[in-house]
Structures are given as C-alpha cells and as structure tokens.
Tab-separated table of C-alpha atoms and ligand atoms in Angstrom:
chain	number	residue	atom	x	y	z
A	2	MET	CA	-61.654	71.557	-69.357
A	3	ILE	CA	-59.376	74.471	-68.625
A	4	LYS	CA	-58.145	74.001	-65.266
A	5	ASP	CA	-55.735	76.805	-64.698
A	6	ARG	CA	-57.223	80.088	-66.027
A	7	MET	CA	-54.821	82.823	-65.634
A	8	ASN	CA	-55.187	86.813	-65.986
A	9	LEU	CA	-56.397	86.594	-69.659
A	10	ASP	CA	-56.275	90.491	-70.516
A	11	LYS	CA	-55.540	90.179	-74.139
A	12	ILE	CA	-57.089	86.834	-74.854
A	13	LYS	CA	-56.188	87.410	-79.042
A	14	GLU	CA	-52.565	88.010	-78.426
A	15	LEU	CA	-52.517	84.327	-76.971
A	16	ASN	CA	-51.823	82.549	-80.357
A	17	ILE	CA	-49.374	79.905	-79.806
A	18	ILE	CA	-50.111	76.692	-78.580
A	19	HIS	CA	-47.687	73.806	-77.147
A	20	LEU	CA	-49.738	70.431	-76.896
A	21	ASP	CA	-48.009	67.007	-75.704
A	22	MET	CA	-49.522	63.971	-75.298
A	23	ASP	CA	-49.707	62.171	-71.836
A	24	ALA	CA	-47.808	59.298	-71.465
A	25	PHE	CA	-47.996	59.045	-75.390
A	26	TYR	CA	-46.561	55.204	-75.789
A	27	ALA	CA	-48.260	53.663	-72.595
A	28	ALA	CA	-51.453	55.555	-73.372
A	29	VAL	CA	-51.638	54.114	-76.821
A	30	GLU	CA	-50.916	50.484	-75.387
A	31	GLU	CA	-54.141	51.492	-73.096
A	32	LYS	CA	-55.997	52.590	-75.671
A	33	ASP	CA	-55.662	49.696	-77.735
A	34	ASP	CA	-56.241	47.146	-74.348
A	35	PRO	CA	-58.369	48.510	-72.204
A	36	LEU	CA	-57.604	45.765	-69.937
A	37	LEU	CA	-54.500	47.611	-68.944
A	38	ARG	CA	-56.395	50.641	-67.559
A	39	GLY	CA	-55.733	51.486	-63.967
A	40	TYR	CA	-52.278	49.363	-63.907
A	41	PRO	CA	-48.715	50.640	-63.923
A	42	VAL	CA	-47.851	50.254	-67.668
A	43	ILE	CA	-44.237	50.588	-68.477
A	44	VAL	CA	-42.997	50.654	-72.218
A	45	GLY	CA	-39.337	49.603	-72.933
A	46	SER	CA	-37.117	47.003	-72.808
A	47	MET	CA	-37.654	43.614	-71.283
A	48	SER	CA	-33.946	42.825	-70.780
A	49	ASN	CA	-32.110	44.067	-67.785
A	50	SER	CA	-29.917	46.330	-70.237
A	51	GLY	CA	-32.692	48.366	-71.685
A	52	VAL	CA	-34.425	51.405	-70.826
A	53	VAL	CA	-37.882	52.753	-70.187
A	54	THR	CA	-39.382	54.795	-73.427
A	55	THR	CA	-41.932	55.879	-71.240
A	56	ALA	CA	-44.315	54.905	-68.163
A	57	ASN	CA	-48.005	55.666	-67.465
A	58	TYR	CA	-49.165	57.746	-64.740
A	59	GLU	CA	-49.873	54.807	-62.489
A	60	ALA	CA	-46.479	53.664	-63.142
A	61	ARG	CA	-44.905	57.329	-62.192
A	62	LYS	CA	-46.354	56.964	-58.743
A	63	PHE	CA	-43.494	54.057	-58.192
A	64	GLY	CA	-41.009	56.451	-59.102
A	65	ILE	CA	-40.667	55.460	-63.000
A	66	HIS	CA	-39.671	57.483	-65.695
A	67	SER	CA	-38.115	57.955	-68.916
A	68	ALA	CA	-34.573	57.010	-69.500
A	69	MET	CA	-34.432	55.031	-66.591
A	70	PRO	CA	-32.656	51.398	-66.862
A	71	GLY	CA	-34.891	48.456	-67.156
A	72	PHE	CA	-34.045	46.738	-64.205
A	73	GLN	CA	-34.259	49.864	-61.898
A	74	ALA	CA	-37.970	49.888	-62.769
A	75	ARG	CA	-38.652	46.505	-62.004
A	76	VAL	CA	-37.357	46.744	-58.780
A	77	ARG	CA	-39.226	49.669	-58.114
A	78	CYS	CA	-42.654	48.076	-59.818
A	79	PRO	CA	-42.149	44.591	-60.006
A	80	HIS	CA	-46.115	44.052	-60.527
A	81	GLY	CA	-45.942	46.593	-63.119
A	82	ILE	CA	-47.141	45.757	-66.829
A	83	TYR	CA	-43.700	46.057	-69.398
A	84	LEU	CA	-44.376	46.133	-72.965
A	85	ARG	CA	-42.274	46.368	-75.499
A	86	PRO	CA	-42.478	49.358	-77.985
A	87	ARG	CA	-44.868	49.219	-81.164
A	88	MET	CA	-42.904	52.216	-82.849
A	89	ASN	CA	-45.363	51.605	-86.333
A	90	ARG	CA	-48.802	51.821	-84.196
A	91	TYR	CA	-47.140	55.174	-82.066
A	92	ARG	CA	-46.665	56.846	-85.742
A	93	GLU	CA	-49.947	55.760	-86.794
A	94	VAL	CA	-51.652	57.108	-84.034
A	95	SER	CA	-49.087	60.364	-84.032
A	96	GLU	CA	-50.672	60.574	-87.877
A	97	GLN	CA	-54.327	60.727	-86.917
A	98	ILE	CA	-53.570	63.575	-84.028
A	99	PHE	CA	-51.654	65.812	-86.546
A	100	SER	CA	-54.532	65.228	-89.075
A	101	ILE	CA	-56.747	66.908	-86.523
A	102	LEU	CA	-54.477	69.480	-85.941
A	103	HIS	CA	-54.139	70.349	-89.538
A	104	GLU	CA	-57.895	70.836	-89.644
A	105	TYR	CA	-57.665	73.616	-87.428
A	106	THR	CA	-54.386	75.408	-88.922
A	107	GLU	CA	-51.938	74.885	-91.504
A	108	LYS	CA	-49.628	76.471	-89.199
A	109	VAL	CA	-48.396	72.746	-87.019
A	110	GLU	CA	-44.589	72.585	-86.352
A	111	LYS	CA	-43.853	68.848	-85.484
A	112	ILE	CA	-41.419	68.276	-82.749
A	113	SER	CA	-41.893	65.037	-82.238
A	114	VAL	CA	-44.603	62.119	-82.222
A	115	ASP	CA	-46.872	63.348	-79.423
A	116	GLU	CA	-45.584	67.071	-79.429
A	117	ALA	CA	-45.970	70.200	-81.417
A	118	TYR	CA	-46.563	73.970	-81.554
A	119	LEU	CA	-49.612	75.688	-83.447
A	120	ASP	CA	-49.936	79.076	-84.703
A	121	ILE	CA	-53.750	79.701	-84.232
A	122	LYS	CA	-53.564	83.626	-85.489
A	123	ASN	CA	-55.431	83.169	-88.291
A	124	VAL	CA	-58.443	80.791	-86.505
A	125	ASP	CA	-61.632	83.354	-86.079
A	126	ILE	CA	-62.602	81.302	-83.046
A	127	ASN	CA	-61.420	82.301	-79.663
A	128	PRO	CA	-58.203	80.579	-78.310
A	129	ILE	CA	-59.461	78.824	-75.677
A	130	LYS	CA	-62.374	77.528	-77.571
A	131	THR	CA	-59.792	76.503	-80.210
A	132	ILE	CA	-57.904	74.360	-77.128
A	133	GLU	CA	-60.741	73.018	-75.774
A	134	LYS	CA	-62.016	72.120	-79.530
A	135	ILE	CA	-58.995	70.173	-80.026
A	136	LYS	CA	-58.396	68.617	-76.823
A	137	LYS	CA	-62.236	67.280	-77.165
A	138	ARG	CA	-62.022	66.126	-80.672
A	139	VAL	CA	-58.639	64.198	-80.230
A	140	TYR	CA	-59.992	62.592	-77.071
A	141	ARG	CA	-63.749	61.737	-78.782
A	142	GLU	CA	-62.189	60.139	-81.991
A	143	ILE	CA	-58.660	58.658	-80.776
A	144	GLY	CA	-59.473	58.276	-77.266
A	145	LEU	CA	-56.010	59.878	-75.619
A	146	THR	CA	-55.976	63.279	-73.350
A	147	MET	CA	-52.785	65.866	-73.978
A	148	SER	CA	-51.775	68.743	-72.190
A	149	ILE	CA	-51.864	72.000	-73.723
A	150	GLY	CA	-49.988	75.368	-73.144
A	151	LEU	CA	-51.379	78.449	-74.432
A	152	SER	CA	-49.354	81.897	-74.779
A	153	TYR	CA	-47.791	84.604	-76.858
A	154	ASN	CA	-44.481	82.991	-77.766
A	155	LYS	CA	-43.141	79.549	-78.316
A	156	PHE	CA	-40.923	79.335	-74.650
A	157	LEU	CA	-43.997	80.339	-72.667
A	158	ALA	CA	-46.133	77.831	-74.608
A	159	LYS	CA	-43.937	75.159	-74.150
A	160	LEU	CA	-43.550	76.007	-70.145
A	161	ALA	CA	-47.201	76.323	-70.283
A	162	SER	CA	-47.925	72.588	-71.503
A	163	ASP	CA	-45.964	71.388	-68.775
A	164	TRP	CA	-47.396	73.201	-65.781
A	165	ASN	CA	-50.279	71.223	-65.374
A	166	LYS	CA	-49.744	67.287	-66.614
A	167	PRO	CA	-51.660	64.934	-67.781
A	168	ASP	CA	-54.527	66.458	-69.380
A	169	GLY	CA	-53.952	69.922	-68.446
A	170	VAL	CA	-54.586	73.421	-69.873
A	171	THR	CA	-52.519	76.270	-68.809
A	172	ILE	CA	-52.532	79.923	-70.099
A	173	ILE	CA	-49.804	82.303	-69.848
A	174	ASP	CA	-50.433	85.832	-70.622
A	175	ARG	CA	-48.105	89.167	-70.051
A	176	LYS	CA	-49.236	89.691	-66.788
A	177	SER	CA	-48.744	86.779	-65.321
A	178	ILE	CA	-44.949	85.703	-66.489
A	179	ASP	CA	-43.626	88.586	-63.777
A	180	THR	CA	-44.935	85.726	-61.076
A	181	ILE	CA	-44.576	82.691	-62.653
A	182	LEU	CA	-41.164	82.735	-64.411
A	183	PRO	CA	-38.731	84.100	-60.957
A	184	PRO	CA	-38.993	81.055	-59.329
A	185	LEU	CA	-38.402	78.512	-61.870
A	186	GLU	CA	-34.789	76.354	-61.930
A	187	ILE	CA	-32.832	77.545	-65.073
A	188	LYS	CA	-33.389	74.455	-66.930
A	189	LYS	CA	-36.785	75.118	-67.705
A	190	VAL	CA	-35.493	78.090	-70.284
A	191	HIS	CA	-35.242	76.846	-73.311
A	192	GLY	CA	-31.756	77.106	-74.722
A	193	ILE	CA	-30.187	76.015	-71.198
A	194	GLY	CA	-28.750	72.356	-71.690
A	195	PRO	CA	-27.101	70.512	-68.858
A	196	LYS	CA	-23.820	72.374	-69.725
A	197	SER	CA	-24.952	75.875	-69.706
A	198	GLU	CA	-26.916	74.911	-66.362
A	199	LYS	CA	-23.360	73.472	-65.116
A	200	ARG	CA	-21.879	76.899	-65.878
A	201	LEU	CA	-24.725	79.199	-64.270
A	202	ASN	CA	-24.780	77.019	-61.347
A	203	ASN	CA	-20.948	77.231	-60.470
A	204	ILE	CA	-21.490	81.411	-60.396
A	205	GLY	CA	-24.333	81.010	-57.885
A	206	ILE	CA	-27.277	81.242	-60.720
A	207	TYR	CA	-30.013	78.544	-60.214
A	208	THR	CA	-33.297	79.964	-60.546
A	209	ILE	CA	-34.750	82.794	-63.249
A	210	ARG	CA	-34.645	85.419	-60.482
A	211	ASP	CA	-31.091	84.713	-60.337
A	212	LEU	CA	-30.880	85.044	-63.707
A	213	LEU	CA	-32.699	88.062	-64.458
A	214	GLN	CA	-29.887	89.967	-62.687
A	215	LEU	CA	-27.431	89.095	-65.117
A	216	GLU	CA	-26.695	91.940	-67.948
A	217	GLU	CA	-27.352	90.501	-71.719
A	218	ASP	CA	-23.675	90.874	-72.507
A	219	PHE	CA	-22.483	88.779	-69.749
A	220	LEU	CA	-24.810	85.838	-70.422
A	221	THR	CA	-23.213	86.328	-74.088
A	222	ASP	CA	-19.555	86.172	-72.957
A	223	LEU	CA	-20.700	82.832	-70.669
A	224	LEU	CA	-23.044	81.268	-73.480
A	225	GLY	CA	-22.211	82.680	-76.602
A	226	LYS	CA	-24.785	83.290	-78.976
A	227	SER	CA	-27.642	81.673	-77.034
A	228	GLY	CA	-27.039	83.822	-74.205
A	229	SER	CA	-28.618	86.930	-75.622
A	230	GLU	CA	-31.723	84.638	-76.729
A	231	ILE	CA	-31.901	83.272	-73.310
A	232	TYR	CA	-31.752	87.176	-71.536
A	233	TYR	CA	-34.711	87.984	-73.861
A	234	ARG	CA	-36.639	84.715	-73.096
A	235	ILE	CA	-36.526	84.984	-69.531
A	236	ARG	CA	-38.339	88.456	-69.798
A	237	GLY	CA	-41.036	86.771	-71.845
A	238	GLU	CA	-39.659	88.078	-74.856
A	239	ASP	CA	-39.148	84.545	-77.920
A	240	ASN	CA	-39.676	85.640	-81.681
A	241	ARG	CA	-39.409	82.534	-82.781
A	242	GLU	CA	-41.481	81.560	-85.793
A	243	ILE	CA	-43.510	78.423	-86.313
A	244	ASP	CA	-41.558	76.027	-88.448
A	245	THR	CA	-43.623	74.154	-90.551
A	246	CYS	CA	-41.215	72.553	-92.579
A	247	ARG	CA	-38.949	71.254	-89.643
A	248	GLU	CA	-38.493	67.316	-90.713
A	249	ARG	CA	-35.264	67.892	-92.176
A	250	LYS	CA	-33.017	65.177	-94.333
A	251	SER	CA	-30.062	66.049	-93.121
A	252	ILE	CA	-27.529	68.189	-91.269
A	253	GLY	CA	-23.883	69.185	-92.330
A	254	VAL	CA	-20.991	71.349	-91.850
A	255	GLU	CA	-18.689	72.128	-94.493
A	256	ARG	CA	-16.297	75.082	-95.303
A	257	THR	CA	-14.195	76.615	-98.064
A	258	PHE	CA	-10.770	76.935	-97.306
A	259	HIS	CA	-8.478	80.312	-97.509
A	260	ASN	CA	-5.605	78.443	-98.248
A	261	ASP	CA	-6.019	74.973	-100.286
A	262	THR	CA	-3.940	71.902	-98.719
A	263	SER	CA	-3.498	68.477	-99.417
A	264	GLU	CA	-1.900	67.972	-96.119
A	265	ILE	CA	-3.802	64.854	-94.658
A	266	GLU	CA	-3.094	65.929	-90.951
A	267	VAL	CA	-4.645	69.558	-91.474
A	268	LEU	CA	-7.665	68.074	-93.342
A	269	LYS	CA	-8.471	65.949	-90.108
A	270	LYS	CA	-8.007	68.961	-87.737
A	271	HIS	CA	-10.923	70.452	-89.714
A	272	LEU	CA	-12.449	67.663	-89.709
A	273	LYS	CA	-12.344	67.165	-86.129
A	274	ASN	CA	-13.641	70.780	-86.028
A	275	PHE	CA	-16.819	70.272	-88.348
A	276	SER	CA	-17.508	66.542	-86.496
A	277	TYR	CA	-17.742	68.288	-83.287
A	278	GLN	CA	-20.110	71.000	-84.495
A	279	LEU	CA	-22.126	68.564	-86.081
A	280	SER	CA	-22.561	66.444	-82.989
A	281	GLU	CA	-23.611	69.860	-81.161
A	282	GLU	CA	-26.163	70.867	-84.056
A	283	LEU	CA	-27.838	66.853	-83.606
A	284	ILE	CA	-28.175	67.217	-79.912
A	285	LYS	CA	-29.623	70.677	-79.922
A	286	LYS	CA	-32.233	69.098	-82.410
A	287	GLU	CA	-32.752	65.872	-80.443
A	288	LEU	CA	-31.492	63.977	-83.567
A	289	HIS	CA	-29.177	60.986	-84.175
A	290	SER	CA	-27.990	59.924	-87.399
A	291	ARG	CA	-27.174	56.281	-88.837
A	292	THR	CA	-25.415	57.879	-91.922
A	293	ILE	CA	-22.161	60.017	-91.986
A	294	THR	CA	-21.017	61.502	-95.261
A	295	VAL	CA	-17.671	63.263	-96.014
A	296	LYS	CA	-17.294	65.295	-98.965
A	297	VAL	CA	-14.209	67.085	-100.267
A	298	LYS	CA	-13.825	69.399	-103.384
A	299	ASP	CA	-10.564	69.974	-104.967
A	300	GLU	CA	-8.832	72.901	-106.686
A	301	LYS	CA	-10.052	71.906	-109.842
A	302	PHE	CA	-13.456	72.039	-108.276
A	303	LYS	CA	-13.864	67.916	-108.551
A	304	SER	CA	-16.516	66.634	-105.786
A	305	GLN	CA	-15.556	63.416	-103.880
A	306	THR	CA	-18.016	61.787	-101.225
A	307	ARG	CA	-17.801	58.583	-98.931
A	308	SER	CA	-20.438	58.042	-96.918
A	309	ARG	CA	-20.866	54.893	-94.467
A	310	THR	CA	-24.450	53.936	-92.988
A	311	LEU	CA	-23.819	52.371	-89.228
A	312	SER	CA	-25.946	49.613	-87.642
A	313	THR	CA	-27.312	52.052	-84.776
A	314	HIS	CA	-27.920	55.808	-84.793
A	315	ILE	CA	-25.272	58.376	-82.894
A	316	CYS	CA	-24.488	61.789	-82.290
A	317	ASP	CA	-21.600	61.580	-80.291
A	318	LYS	CA	-19.283	64.002	-81.697
A	319	ASP	CA	-15.603	61.658	-81.436
A	320	GLU	CA	-17.709	58.797	-83.024
A	321	ILE	CA	-18.552	61.348	-85.839
A	322	TYR	CA	-14.787	62.247	-86.172
A	323	GLU	CA	-13.523	58.662	-86.016
A	324	ILE	CA	-16.098	57.818	-88.683
A	325	GLY	CA	-15.122	60.823	-90.930
A	326	CYS	CA	-11.267	59.969	-90.561
A	327	ASP	CA	-11.928	56.593	-92.015
A	328	LEU	CA	-13.804	57.831	-95.246
A	329	LEU	CA	-11.314	60.443	-95.458
A	330	ASP	CA	-8.596	57.803	-95.467
A	331	GLU	CA	-10.811	56.246	-98.244
A	332	ILE	CA	-10.626	59.416	-100.966
A	333	GLU	CA	-7.796	59.703	-102.946
A	334	ILE	CA	-6.217	63.047	-102.447
A	335	ASN	CA	-3.936	63.745	-105.321
A	336	LYS	CA	-4.641	67.672	-105.361
A	337	ARG	CA	-5.363	70.201	-103.261
A	338	ILE	CA	-8.443	70.461	-101.228
A	339	ARG	CA	-10.440	73.736	-101.152
A	340	LEU	CA	-13.702	72.515	-99.864
A	341	LEU	CA	-14.146	69.818	-96.838
A	342	GLY	CA	-17.530	68.853	-95.048
A	343	VAL	CA	-19.115	66.172	-92.889
A	344	SER	CA	-22.841	65.218	-92.712
A	345	GLY	CA	-25.412	63.513	-91.066
A	346	SER	CA	-28.445	61.933	-92.757
A	347	ASN	CA	-30.844	59.086	-91.963
A	348	LEU	CA	-31.940	61.014	-88.955
A	349	ILE	CA	-34.109	60.098	-86.230
A	350	SER	CA	-35.454	61.573	-83.175
A	351	ARG	CA	-34.154	61.207	-79.884
A	352	ASP	CA	-37.129	58.662	-78.383
A	353	LEU	CA	-36.522	56.738	-81.662
A	354	LYS	CA	-33.137	56.185	-80.777
A	355	GLN	CA	-33.588	55.177	-77.263
A	356	LEU	CA	-35.506	52.087	-79.277
A	357	SER	CA	-32.638	51.111	-80.399
A	358	LEU	CA	-30.594	50.535	-77.047
A	359	PHE	CA	-32.354	47.674	-76.126
A	360	ASP	CA	-33.511	46.279	-79.754
B	402	TTP	P1	-43.101	62.771	-73.625
B	402	TTP	O1	-43.681	63.526	-74.341
B	402	TTP	O2	-41.341	63.202	-73.302
B	402	TTP	O3	-43.355	61.854	-72.659
B	402	TTP	P2	-44.652	61.031	-72.295
B	402	TTP	O4	-45.868	61.705	-73.595
B	402	TTP	O5	-44.589	59.407	-72.489
B	402	TTP	O6	-45.077	61.745	-70.880
B	402	TTP	P3	-46.055	63.159	-70.731
B	402	TTP	O7	-47.200	63.084	-70.065
B	402	TTP	O8	-44.684	63.413	-69.392
B	402	TTP	O9	-45.943	64.009	-72.024
B	402	TTP	O10	-42.613	61.507	-74.940
B	402	TTP	C1	-43.101	60.968	-75.754
B	402	TTP	C2	-42.942	59.506	-75.921
B	402	TTP	O11	-41.520	59.884	-76.735
B	402	TTP	C3	-42.644	58.934	-74.946
B	402	TTP	O12	-44.152	58.405	-74.765
B	402	TTP	C4	-41.838	57.882	-75.205
B	402	TTP	C5	-40.850	58.332	-76.202
B	402	TTP	N1	-39.863	58.830	-75.172
B	402	TTP	C6	-38.479	58.186	-75.574
B	402	TTP	O13	-38.709	57.512	-76.386
B	402	TTP	N2	-37.422	58.462	-74.243
B	402	TTP	C7	-37.592	59.406	-73.649
B	402	TTP	O14	-36.393	59.632	-73.086
B	402	TTP	C8	-38.393	60.064	-73.529
B	402	TTP	C9	-38.791	61.277	-72.789
B	402	TTP	C10	-39.945	59.834	-74.505
B	403	MG	MG1	-45.565	63.226	-74.033
C-alpha cells in the first residue's frame, strides 16, 4: 500500500528502488512461530555481555534497539521474549526474497541479508505498480513486510525507504527534495560517518540546510574526496550505479615503492599506513575480516605471502597492523623489497560480526 504519495511529475524518471525488510531477524522468528506475534521479541544474546541484533516493533516501544547491550534490554523489557539468532535460517529466507527480486530485474545490488537496491529502468510497468507487486509477492509468498523507497538515485531511494518504517512506501521526486532534504540531520547523508559528522558539528553544521551553505571546495578541504560527492548528493545528485557484483572475496592495499628497501623499520612504517587504509575501507563497506595476509615482492620479482586466520572477525586498524607485523616478521627478507601489501579476506558484513560478540 502506498502510504505516502509525493509530487509525482516525472514518474518514469523514478527508477531506483531501495528496500529494507522490517525488523528482519525478529520477523523471521515470528513467521516461524506465529505465537510470538504481538509480544516484544528481541533477537540477540542470552548472556549479559552480548548485544541485541534486532528487536521487533513491539519491543522497540520499550526503547530497545540493535547494538544495545543485552543486560540493558532486559532491564527495559524484562517480559520480552529473548531469542538466539539463527543465521542459517535468516540467510535461507533472504535467498527466497532475493530470488523474487530477481524476477523483476537482474539489476539487484545486495547490500545485506535484508537490504537491496534495484534498478527498474528496464521494467516495463509503472514503477509504483512494480513496488506494489514486489511488496505483495514477498508478503504473500514469504509472509514478511518491507519498507521501500523509490527515487531517481541511490541516496534518495535509501533515504525514502527509511522514511515510513515499517511496511512503508515513500517516493521522492525532484520537486520534493527542496522540502525534504534541508531539515534533515547531516548523518542522514550517505558518506557522512561519525567522524565527518563531528567535524561538521564542530563548525556549527548540524542539518542539510547548514550544509547547503558550504562551497564545494570548502567541503573537499574538510572531508577529502567525499566532500565533493556530498556537495552534489545534498543537491539531489548521485550518479552511483547499481552494482550487481558487490559481494567481494577480499580487500587489500598494496604498493610498489619508488625506492626498494630491505629495512624492516621502513617496511613496517608502510605496513602501518596500509593497515590503516585497509581498516578504513573495511569500515566504509561495513565489512570485517577473519584472515589477514601480508604479501611482499622482492627486486627479483619473487613473491612471498603469509596469512593468519583469526578466531574472530576484525576491522580495527591497530589490530590489523599488529597481525601484519607478526606476518612480516615471519617472512625472510634477504633482498630488497619492491612491493608490499596487506589484505583482508574471509569477509562478513557488520550484522554477522555482531553475532560473534556473544557466541
Ligand atoms: P536492519 O535492516 O538495520 O534492521 P531491522 O531489519 O532489524 O529493522 P528495520 O525495520 O529498522 O530495518 O538490519 C537487518 C538485520 O541485520 C537485523 O534484523 C539484525 C541484523 N543487525 C545486526 O546484527 N546488528 C546491527 O547492528 C544491525 C543494525 C542489524
Ligand atoms: Mg531491515
């Protein structure tokens, strides 16, 4: 059902969908055990040191949310039903949802188990009809609700899907951005993470309205390359394409030096720099890695690699650096090194990482 019909002047132009399942893990639990319906359901740790992965909308009325420590949740909602996550089941349901999405377009970008972008440019039917069909089918065949945003780019579609949760549909067209965007907090802008938010707050910038006053150059000086992207994004411009092969096997940073070196201290200095960059990439992509690999290539082009697989997934820069140093120490360096790299593989997304905190 369309809850929010905004000004639809150029409906054909609206061809990017962002969809996000409502209270996903908890909703799967309710689907599998309908007796849970109507009660506050919290999926997460049984132990005091664990965290909430999600709570259904009943439980959210008690102020419970993802990432909240389990003990705090129990204080706020002692009569809640606390369940351990069943990741395999969530993945299975997720696959069923995605196979329905793929029936509408092959241009599906999977962001996580319960979230995707769809490009419906080549779908012949009216975009609003398409949304209604997707929602209805997922509800009828799987029994779960989702919230959908429809717009003409990714940033706005994602903003829209979050607008009217749960079970909502929000459409943002060109005409509506002038009223929708200015009052929003800057953290709503894709690309403004906690660090950038703080930097902007420090100079008195809290809303998109404030942000709109800043020149592109100023934003680039302050936030680097993403400053320019943000400058256009808040004006409703975002050219990011739907990326259908987003699932990655590994992420790495490597470089060939101008001056080959065999000095371990110099190599470690580079390694530190690369580890920090790798950590930044992982955080940006909301990924954590369980296997860290260091690779070197010497002046005779001989490569050596060393890897370590950990018991938990990590993304912290100092942890990556520390493991990287151990791995580098294991490599026998008797020639000058021309290339050094560090990478993370065995990747999982943020939501799965959270589970390992209490398992
Ligand atoms: P979200 O889509 O962020 O949350 P949600 O689907 O539970 O609720 P909403 O209706 O607000 O969309 O995340 C999807 C699933 O990912 C969620 O059900 C549980 C998991 N998750 C975590 O494990 N840790 C987290 O910090 C978050 C935010 C989610
Ligand atoms: Mg969700």
